[in-house]
């Protein structure tokens, strides 16, 4: 596969697997959408997150991500924008904490919002920029052929694994929420989502 050794690919996939089980804004967003609106919303949110990661991979391949990470002003602006966005999501979830999940059907417009918000959540996560710049190139082997093609392959594998994990989490959370869709559990889910988003936003803003 483009000259990359089996050992390199196995190590890369193992590293991705470890990263996938580490909670972050993307995972929390997928879980929150599935828990509040159902399985379909969780899956669509996962697709939005994957689309954002595809943009990050494209930025790495084109060299744009390296320029962003090397610019303190631009990187800080993205960090603060991402923090503000997460906090806004948390406040919105808190405002809806009194409404049962079952009373919030996910219509086509809501599904579209899940995709867009998943995309924006990923794009405004500055750690994904640093991760893409620092992580992907480590597995490129100059002796194994075209470096750009290797980056595209590694990026595609990352997106595929991330999408698989996020869809599984979204589907599982959606089914669980459906079984617990009474007023008490719905309010708890909304409050947990709200606190998680606000906490992630504050942590992102303070990690300067």
Coordinates of C-alpha atoms in Angstrom, one line a residue:
X1 CA 0.0 0.0 0.0
X2 CA 2.1 2.9 -1.4
X3 CA 5.2 1.1 0.0
X4 CA 4.2 1.6 3.6
X5 CA 5.1 -1.4 5.7
X6 CA 2.6 -3.5 7.6
X7 CA 4.3 -2.6 10.8
X8 CA 3.9 1.1 10.0
X9 CA 0.3 0.8 9.2
X10 CA -0.4 -1.4 12.3
X11 CA 1.4 1.1 14.5
X12 CA -0.6 4.0 12.9
X13 CA -4.0 2.2 13.4
X14 CA -3.1 1.3 17.0
X15 CA -2.3 5.0 17.7
X16 CA -5.6 6.1 16.1
X17 CA -7.5 3.5 18.3
X18 CA -6.0 5.0 21.4
X19 CA -6.9 8.5 20.3
X20 CA -10.5 7.5 19.5
X21 CA -11.2 6.5 23.0
X22 CA -10.0 9.8 24.5
X23 CA -13.0 12.1 25.2
X24 CA -13.0 15.4 23.4
X25 CA -15.3 18.0 21.8
X26 CA -16.1 15.8 18.7
X27 CA -17.0 12.7 20.7
X28 CA -19.1 14.7 23.2
X29 CA -20.9 16.4 20.4
X30 CA -21.9 13.1 18.7
X31 CA -23.0 11.6 22.0
X32 CA -25.0 14.8 22.9
X33 CA -26.8 14.8 19.6
X34 CA -27.6 11.1 19.8
X35 CA -28.7 11.3 23.4
X36 CA -30.9 14.4 22.9
X37 CA -32.4 13.8 19.4
X38 CA -31.9 10.1 18.6
X39 CA -29.7 7.7 16.6
X40 CA -30.1 9.5 13.3
X41 CA -28.9 12.8 14.7
X42 CA -25.9 11.1 16.3
X43 CA -24.9 9.5 13.0
X44 CA -25.4 12.7 11.1
X45 CA -23.3 14.6 13.7
X46 CA -20.6 11.9 13.2
X47 CA -20.7 12.6 9.4
X48 CA -20.2 16.3 10.1
X49 CA -17.2 15.6 12.4
X50 CA -15.7 13.4 9.7
X51 CA -16.2 16.1 7.1
X52 CA -14.3 18.5 9.3
X53 CA -11.5 16.1 9.7
X54 CA -11.3 15.7 5.9
X55 CA -10.8 19.5 5.7
X56 CA -8.0 19.2 8.2
X57 CA -6.3 16.4 6.2
X58 CA -6.6 18.5 3.0
X59 CA -5.0 21.4 4.9
X60 CA -2.1 19.3 5.9
X61 CA -1.6 18.0 2.4
X62 CA -1.7 21.5 1.0
X63 CA 0.6 22.9 3.7
X64 CA -2.1 25.3 5.0
X65 CA -2.3 23.7 8.4
X66 CA 1.4 24.2 9.0
X67 CA 1.0 27.9 8.3
X68 CA -2.0 28.2 10.7
X69 CA -0.1 26.4 13.5
X70 CA 2.9 28.7 12.9
X71 CA 0.8 31.9 13.3
X72 CA 0.2 32.6 17.0
X73 CA -2.5 35.3 16.2
X74 CA -4.5 33.1 13.8
X75 CA -4.1 30.0 16.0
X76 CA -5.3 31.9 19.1
X77 CA -8.2 33.3 17.2
X78 CA -9.3 29.8 16.2
X79 CA -8.9 28.6 19.8
X80 CA -11.1 31.4 21.2
X81 CA -13.7 30.9 18.5
X82 CA -13.8 27.2 19.2
X83 CA -14.1 27.8 23.0
X84 CA -16.9 30.3 22.5
X85 CA -18.7 27.9 20.1
X86 CA -18.6 25.1 22.7
X87 CA -19.9 27.4 25.5
X88 CA -22.7 28.6 23.3
X89 CA -23.7 24.9 22.6
X90 CA -23.6 24.3 26.3
X91 CA -25.9 27.3 27.0
X92 CA -28.3 26.1 24.4
X93 CA -28.4 22.6 25.8
X94 CA -29.0 24.1 29.3
X95 CA -31.9 26.1 28.0
X96 CA -33.5 23.0 26.7
X97 CA -32.8 21.0 29.8
X98 CA -36.5 21.1 30.8
X99 CA -37.8 19.6 27.6
X100 CA -37.9 15.8 27.4
X101 CA -35.9 14.3 24.6
X102 CA -38.9 12.5 23.3
X103 CA -40.5 16.0 22.7
X104 CA -37.7 17.0 20.4
X105 CA -38.2 15.2 17.1
X106 CA -35.3 15.4 14.8
X107 CA -36.7 16.7 11.5
X108 CA -34.8 17.3 8.3
X109 CA -33.7 20.8 9.3
X110 CA -32.5 19.6 12.7
X111 CA -30.6 16.8 11.0
X112 CA -28.9 19.4 8.8
X113 CA -28.0 21.4 11.8
X114 CA -26.4 18.4 13.4
X115 CA -24.1 17.9 10.4
X116 CA -23.1 21.6 10.2
X117 CA -22.5 21.9 14.0
X118 CA -20.4 18.7 13.9
X119 CA -18.4 20.2 11.0
X120 CA -17.9 23.5 12.8
X121 CA -17.0 21.8 16.1
X122 CA -14.2 19.9 14.4
X123 CA -13.0 22.8 12.4
X124 CA -12.8 25.1 15.4
X125 CA -10.8 22.6 17.5
X126 CA -7.2 24.0 17.3
X127 CA -5.9 20.8 18.8
X128 CA -7.0 19.0 15.6
X129 CA -4.9 21.4 13.6
X130 CA -1.8 20.6 15.8
X131 CA -2.6 16.9 15.8
X132 CA -2.9 16.8 12.0
X133 CA 0.4 18.7 11.5
X134 CA 2.4 16.8 14.1
X135 CA 0.8 13.3 13.9
X136 CA 0.2 12.4 10.3
X137 CA 3.7 13.3 8.9
X138 CA 5.3 11.0 11.6
X139 CA 4.1 8.0 9.6
X140 CA 5.3 9.1 6.2
X141 CA 8.2 7.1 4.9
X142 CA 10.2 9.1 2.3
X143 CA 11.5 5.8 0.9
X144 CA 8.1 4.4 0.4
X145 CA 7.0 6.6 -2.5
X146 CA 5.1 9.9 -2.9
X147 CA 4.8 11.7 0.4
X148 CA 1.6 13.5 -0.6
X149 CA -0.1 10.2 -1.6
X150 CA 1.0 8.7 1.8
X151 CA -0.5 11.7 3.7
X152 CA -3.8 11.3 1.8
X153 CA -3.9 7.6 2.6
X154 CA -3.1 8.1 6.2
X155 CA -5.7 10.9 6.5
X156 CA -8.3 8.7 4.8
X157 CA -7.6 5.9 7.2
X158 CA -7.9 8.3 10.2
X159 CA -11.3 9.6 8.9
X160 CA -12.6 6.1 8.3
X161 CA -11.7 4.9 11.8
X162 CA -13.0 8.1 13.4
X163 CA -16.3 7.8 11.5
X164 CA -16.7 4.1 12.4
X165 CA -16.2 4.8 16.1
X166 CA -18.4 7.9 16.2
X167 CA -21.2 6.2 14.3
X168 CA -21.1 3.3 16.7
X169 CA -21.1 5.7 19.7
X170 CA -23.9 7.8 18.2
X171 CA -26.1 4.7 17.4
X172 CA -25.5 3.2 20.9
X173 CA -26.3 6.5 22.7
X174 CA -29.4 7.1 20.5
X175 CA -30.8 3.7 21.3
X176 CA -30.1 4.0 25.0
X177 CA -31.7 7.5 25.1
X178 CA -34.8 6.0 23.3
X179 CA -35.2 3.5 26.1
X180 CA -34.8 6.1 28.8
X181 CA -36.8 8.8 27.2
X182 CA -38.8 9.9 30.2
X183 CA -38.7 13.4 31.7
X184 CA -36.2 12.7 34.5
X185 CA -33.6 11.0 32.3
X186 CA -34.1 13.6 29.5
X187 CA -33.4 16.4 31.9
X188 CA -30.3 14.7 33.2
X189 CA -29.0 14.1 29.7
X190 CA -29.5 17.7 28.7
X191 CA -27.8 19.0 31.8
X192 CA -24.8 16.6 31.4
X193 CA -24.4 17.7 27.8
X194 CA -24.6 21.4 28.8
X195 CA -22.0 21.0 31.5
X196 CA -19.7 19.0 29.3
X197 CA -19.8 21.6 26.5
X198 CA -19.2 24.5 28.8
X199 CA -16.4 22.7 30.6
X200 CA -14.7 21.8 27.3
X201 CA -15.0 25.4 26.1
X202 CA -13.5 26.8 29.3
X203 CA -10.7 24.2 29.1
X204 CA -10.0 25.1 25.5
X205 CA -9.9 28.8 26.3
X206 CA -7.6 28.3 29.3
X207 CA -5.1 26.1 27.5
X208 CA -3.3 28.9 25.9

